[in-house]
Every structure is written in structure tokens, then in C-alpha cells.
PDB file of C-alpha atoms in Angstrom:
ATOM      1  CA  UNK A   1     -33.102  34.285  26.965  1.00 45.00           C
ATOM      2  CA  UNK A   2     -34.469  31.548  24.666  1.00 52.00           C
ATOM      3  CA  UNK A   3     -32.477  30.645  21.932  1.00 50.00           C
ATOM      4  CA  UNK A   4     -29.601  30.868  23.571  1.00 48.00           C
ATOM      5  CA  UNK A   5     -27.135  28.265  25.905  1.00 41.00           C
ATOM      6  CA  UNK A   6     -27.714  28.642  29.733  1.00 42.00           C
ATOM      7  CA  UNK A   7     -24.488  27.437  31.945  1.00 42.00           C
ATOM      8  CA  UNK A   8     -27.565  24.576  32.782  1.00 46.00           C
ATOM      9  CA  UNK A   9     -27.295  23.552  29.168  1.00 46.00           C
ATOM     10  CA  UNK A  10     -23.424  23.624  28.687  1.00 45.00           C
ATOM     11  CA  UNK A  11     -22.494  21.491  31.436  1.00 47.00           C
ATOM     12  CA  UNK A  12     -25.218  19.327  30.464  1.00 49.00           C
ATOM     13  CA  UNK A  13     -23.347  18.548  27.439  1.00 51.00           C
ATOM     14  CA  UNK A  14     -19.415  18.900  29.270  1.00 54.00           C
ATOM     15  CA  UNK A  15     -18.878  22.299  27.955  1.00 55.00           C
ATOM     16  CA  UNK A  16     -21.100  21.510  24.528  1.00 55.00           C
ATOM     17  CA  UNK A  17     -19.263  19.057  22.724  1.00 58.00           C
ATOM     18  CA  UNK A  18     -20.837  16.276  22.258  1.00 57.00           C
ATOM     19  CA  UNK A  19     -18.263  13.743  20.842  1.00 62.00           C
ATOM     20  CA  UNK A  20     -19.493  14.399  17.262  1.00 60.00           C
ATOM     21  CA  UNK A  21     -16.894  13.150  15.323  1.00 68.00           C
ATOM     22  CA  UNK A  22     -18.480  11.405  12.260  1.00 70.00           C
ATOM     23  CA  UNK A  23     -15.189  11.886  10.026  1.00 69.00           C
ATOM     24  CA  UNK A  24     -12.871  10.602  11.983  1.00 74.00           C
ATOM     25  CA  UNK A  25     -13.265   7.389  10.995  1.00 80.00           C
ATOM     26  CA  UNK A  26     -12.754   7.869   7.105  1.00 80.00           C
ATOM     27  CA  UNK A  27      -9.914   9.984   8.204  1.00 81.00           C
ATOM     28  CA  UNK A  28      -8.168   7.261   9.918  1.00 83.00           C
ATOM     29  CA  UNK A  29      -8.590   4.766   7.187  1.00 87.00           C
ATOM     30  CA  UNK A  30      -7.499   7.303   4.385  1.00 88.00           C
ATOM     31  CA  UNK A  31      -4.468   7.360   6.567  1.00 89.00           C
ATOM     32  CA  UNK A  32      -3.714   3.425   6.804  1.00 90.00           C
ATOM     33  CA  UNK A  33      -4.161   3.280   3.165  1.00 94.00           C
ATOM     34  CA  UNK A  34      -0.983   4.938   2.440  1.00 97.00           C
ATOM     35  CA  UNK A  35       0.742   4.908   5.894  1.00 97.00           C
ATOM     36  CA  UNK A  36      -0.489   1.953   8.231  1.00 97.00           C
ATOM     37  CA  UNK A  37       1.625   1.360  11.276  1.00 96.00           C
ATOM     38  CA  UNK A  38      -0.839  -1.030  12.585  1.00 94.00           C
ATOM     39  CA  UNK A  39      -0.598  -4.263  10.530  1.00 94.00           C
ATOM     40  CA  UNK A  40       2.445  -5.462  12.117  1.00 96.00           C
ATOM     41  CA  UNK A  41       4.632  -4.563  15.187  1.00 96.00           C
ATOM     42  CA  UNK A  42       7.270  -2.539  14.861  1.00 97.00           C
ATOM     43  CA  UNK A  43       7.430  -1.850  11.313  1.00 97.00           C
ATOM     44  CA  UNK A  44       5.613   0.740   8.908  1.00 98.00           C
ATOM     45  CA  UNK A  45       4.000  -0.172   5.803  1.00 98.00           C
ATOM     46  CA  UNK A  46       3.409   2.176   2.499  1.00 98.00           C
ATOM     47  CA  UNK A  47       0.654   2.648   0.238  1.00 98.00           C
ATOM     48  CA  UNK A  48      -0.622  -0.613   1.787  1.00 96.00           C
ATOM     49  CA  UNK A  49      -3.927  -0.319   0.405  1.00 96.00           C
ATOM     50  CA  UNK A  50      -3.712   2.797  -1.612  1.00 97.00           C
ATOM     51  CA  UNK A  51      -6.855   2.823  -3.995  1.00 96.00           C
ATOM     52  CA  UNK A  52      -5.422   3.017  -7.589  1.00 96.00           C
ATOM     53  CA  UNK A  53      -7.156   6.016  -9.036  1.00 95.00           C
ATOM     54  CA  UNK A  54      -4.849   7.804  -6.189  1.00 96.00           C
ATOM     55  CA  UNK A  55      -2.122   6.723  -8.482  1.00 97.00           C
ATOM     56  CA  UNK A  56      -2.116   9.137 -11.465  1.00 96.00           C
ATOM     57  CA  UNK A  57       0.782  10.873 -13.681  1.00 95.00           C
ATOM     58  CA  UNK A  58      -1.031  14.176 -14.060  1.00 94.00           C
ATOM     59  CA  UNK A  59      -1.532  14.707  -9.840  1.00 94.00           C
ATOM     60  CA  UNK A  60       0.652  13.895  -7.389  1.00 96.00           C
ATOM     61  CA  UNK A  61      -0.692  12.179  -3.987  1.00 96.00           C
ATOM     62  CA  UNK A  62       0.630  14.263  -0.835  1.00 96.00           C
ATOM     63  CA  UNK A  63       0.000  13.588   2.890  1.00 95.00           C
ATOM     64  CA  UNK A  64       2.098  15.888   5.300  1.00 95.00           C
ATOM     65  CA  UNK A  65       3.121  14.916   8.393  1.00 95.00           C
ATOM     66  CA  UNK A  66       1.110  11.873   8.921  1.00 94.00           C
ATOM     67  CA  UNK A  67       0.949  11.110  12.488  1.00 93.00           C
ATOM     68  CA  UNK A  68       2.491   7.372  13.470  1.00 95.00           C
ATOM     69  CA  UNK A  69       3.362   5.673  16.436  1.00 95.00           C
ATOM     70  CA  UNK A  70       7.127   6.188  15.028  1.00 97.00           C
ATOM     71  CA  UNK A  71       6.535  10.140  14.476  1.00 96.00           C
ATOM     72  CA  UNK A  72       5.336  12.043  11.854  1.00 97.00           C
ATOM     73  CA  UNK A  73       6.005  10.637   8.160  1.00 97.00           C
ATOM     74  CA  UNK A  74       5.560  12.712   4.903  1.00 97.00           C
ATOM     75  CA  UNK A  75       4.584  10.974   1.731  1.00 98.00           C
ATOM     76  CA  UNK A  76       4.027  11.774  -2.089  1.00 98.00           C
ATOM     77  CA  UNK A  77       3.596   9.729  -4.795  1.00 98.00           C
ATOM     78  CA  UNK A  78       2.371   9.836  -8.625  1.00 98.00           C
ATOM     79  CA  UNK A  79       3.459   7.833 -12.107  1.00 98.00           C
ATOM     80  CA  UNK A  80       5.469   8.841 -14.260  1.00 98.00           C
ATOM     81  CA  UNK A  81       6.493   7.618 -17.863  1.00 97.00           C
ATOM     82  CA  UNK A  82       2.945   7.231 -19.144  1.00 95.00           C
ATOM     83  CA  UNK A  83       2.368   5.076 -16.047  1.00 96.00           C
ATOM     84  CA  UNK A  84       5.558   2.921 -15.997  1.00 97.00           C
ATOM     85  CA  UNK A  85       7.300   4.245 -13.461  1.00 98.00           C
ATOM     86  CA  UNK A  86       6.538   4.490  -9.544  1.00 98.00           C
ATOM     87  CA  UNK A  87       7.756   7.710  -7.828  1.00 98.00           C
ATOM     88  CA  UNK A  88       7.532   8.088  -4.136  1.00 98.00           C
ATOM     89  CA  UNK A  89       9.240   9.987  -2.013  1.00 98.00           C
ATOM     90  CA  UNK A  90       9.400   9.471   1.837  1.00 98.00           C
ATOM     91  CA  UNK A  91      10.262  11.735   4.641  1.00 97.00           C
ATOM     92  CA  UNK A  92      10.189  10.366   7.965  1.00 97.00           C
ATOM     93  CA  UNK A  93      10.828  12.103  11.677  1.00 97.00           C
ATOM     94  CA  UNK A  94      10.980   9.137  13.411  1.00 96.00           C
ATOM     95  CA  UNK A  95      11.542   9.709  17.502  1.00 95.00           C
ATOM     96  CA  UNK A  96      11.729   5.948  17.301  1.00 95.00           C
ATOM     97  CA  UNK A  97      12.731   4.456  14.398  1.00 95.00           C
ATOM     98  CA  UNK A  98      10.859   0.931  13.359  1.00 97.00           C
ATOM     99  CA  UNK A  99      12.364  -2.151  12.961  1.00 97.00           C
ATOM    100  CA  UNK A 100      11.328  -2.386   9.180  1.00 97.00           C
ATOM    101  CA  UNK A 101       9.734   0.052   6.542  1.00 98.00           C
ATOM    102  CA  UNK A 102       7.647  -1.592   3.851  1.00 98.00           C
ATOM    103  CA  UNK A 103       6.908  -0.413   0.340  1.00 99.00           C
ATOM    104  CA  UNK A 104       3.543  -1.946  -1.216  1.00 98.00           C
ATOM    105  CA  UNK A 105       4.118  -1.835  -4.968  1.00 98.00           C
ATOM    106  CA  UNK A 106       0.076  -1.613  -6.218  1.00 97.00           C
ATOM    107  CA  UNK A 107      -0.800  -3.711  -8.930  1.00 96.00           C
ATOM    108  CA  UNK A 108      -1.070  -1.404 -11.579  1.00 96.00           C
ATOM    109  CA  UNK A 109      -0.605  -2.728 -15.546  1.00 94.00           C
ATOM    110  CA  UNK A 110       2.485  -1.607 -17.449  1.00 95.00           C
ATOM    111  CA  UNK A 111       4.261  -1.011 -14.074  1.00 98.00           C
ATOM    112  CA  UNK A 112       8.295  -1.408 -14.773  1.00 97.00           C
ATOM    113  CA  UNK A 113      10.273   0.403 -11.907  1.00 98.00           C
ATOM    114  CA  UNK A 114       9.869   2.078  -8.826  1.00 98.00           C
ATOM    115  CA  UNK A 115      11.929   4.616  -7.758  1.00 98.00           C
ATOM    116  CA  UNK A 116      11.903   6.101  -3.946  1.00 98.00           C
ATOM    117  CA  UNK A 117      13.816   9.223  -3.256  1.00 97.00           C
ATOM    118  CA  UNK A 118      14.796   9.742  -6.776  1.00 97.00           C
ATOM    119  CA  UNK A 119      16.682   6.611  -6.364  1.00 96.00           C
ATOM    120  CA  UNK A 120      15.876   3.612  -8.403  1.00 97.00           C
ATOM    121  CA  UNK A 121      14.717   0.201  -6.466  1.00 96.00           C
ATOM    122  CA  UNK A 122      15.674  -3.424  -7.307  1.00 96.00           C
ATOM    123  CA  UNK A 123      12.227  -4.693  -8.345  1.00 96.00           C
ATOM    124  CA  UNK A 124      11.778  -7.950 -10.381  1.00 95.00           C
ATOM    125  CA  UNK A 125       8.015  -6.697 -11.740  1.00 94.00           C
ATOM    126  CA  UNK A 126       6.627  -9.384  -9.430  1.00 94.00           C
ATOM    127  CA  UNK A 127       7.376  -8.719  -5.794  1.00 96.00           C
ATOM    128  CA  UNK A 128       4.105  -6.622  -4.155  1.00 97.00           C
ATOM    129  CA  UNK A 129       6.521  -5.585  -1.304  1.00 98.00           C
ATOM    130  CA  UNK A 130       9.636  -3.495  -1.302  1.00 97.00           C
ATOM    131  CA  UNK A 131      11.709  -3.232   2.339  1.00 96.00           C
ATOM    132  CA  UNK A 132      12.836   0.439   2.074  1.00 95.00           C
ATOM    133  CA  UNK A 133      16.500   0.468   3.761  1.00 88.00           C
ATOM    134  CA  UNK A 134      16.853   3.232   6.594  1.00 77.00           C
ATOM    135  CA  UNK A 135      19.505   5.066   6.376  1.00 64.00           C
TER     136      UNK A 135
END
């Protein structure tokens, strides 16, 4: 019948998928902006290169269940206090814990605290990296 797939046609194209997978790509960098397990061995590294207009008091950021060579990781994050406060909160379900996690603080003006897991971190208002203690 024309217009439709023969058996000839679909294992001409291995059951007729192609490998079309043109969003993949953004995908996967969307996900080492704000999760990157890649940039150094053994350790896990937060909003990395999270693109600033993702950083906004009126919307929180939320990716569930990020997939990471340490397990799945869920992360949210937004301003707070007309845009002087940081406020991320970090879930992990590590199967293998890394050696260190990383918090990027993004340079963003008026910026005074950070605060992960509703607890407050030691930041100086210089340092551009935060090592998140595991408990």
C-alpha cells in the first residue's frame, strides 16, 4: 500500500528510528549549567554556569532528579530579599557519594548571603565558589 511502511522500509532504518536527536544536545548543556559533574573528577559542581536571568525572585529555578554520574540530584534556586539573598536548596541520592560538592556563587550585583538548605553559608561577598559540606 503506498503511503505506508513495508517491513523492507523499517529494517532499512533499524526499526525506524533514525538517531534524530537534535535536542539532546541543548539538553545536556542546560544540565551542566546548573549541575556539571564533568569539570573535575570526583566532585560535583552547582550552578556552574547558570545564565543569570535564571536567577530571579519572582520564579524559582527547579530541575528534578538530574541524572549524574553520582545519582540523581534535585536542585532549586531563586533570590530573595529584592535580590540580596541566594536560596538554593539541594537534594542529592548519591549511590556514590563525590569527593567534593561545589557551590558557584554567580556574579550578580547587590548579592550579600547565600543560604543552602535554609541554612545560612559563610561567604565573604568575594569568593565565586562555596564547598557545600556533606553530611
Amino acid at each position: 500500500m503506498e503511503g505506508w511502511l513495508s517491513m523492507d522500509d523499517v529494517a532499512t532504518t533499524r526499526g525506524g528510528i533514525t538517531g534524530v536527536t537534535p535536542c539532546l544536545p541543548g539538553t545536556w548543556l542546560a544540565r551542566l549549567a546548573v549541575v556539571d559533574d564533568q569539570i573535575r573528577e570526583n566532585e560535583l559542581h552547582l550552578l556552574r554556569l547558570c545564565p543569570l536571568p535564571w536567577l530571579t525572585a519572582d520564579k524559582e529555578a527547579s530541575f528534578a532528579r538530574l541524572p549524574t554520574e553520582f545519582g540523581p540530584v534535585t536542585l532549586k534556586f531563586r533570590l530573595a530579599d529584592r535580590g540580596k539573598t541566594l536560596r538554593v536548596e539541594f537534594s542529592p541520592r548519591f549511590r556514590l557519594a563525590p569527593q567534593r560538592v561545589m557551590l558557584h556563587v554567580p556574579p550578580l550585583d547587590g548579592l550579600s548571603s547565600v543560604v543552602l538548605n535554609d541554612a545560612p553559608l559563610s561567604w565573604d561577598g568575594k569568593a565565586t565558589t562555596l564547598e557545600v559540606k556533606q553530611q
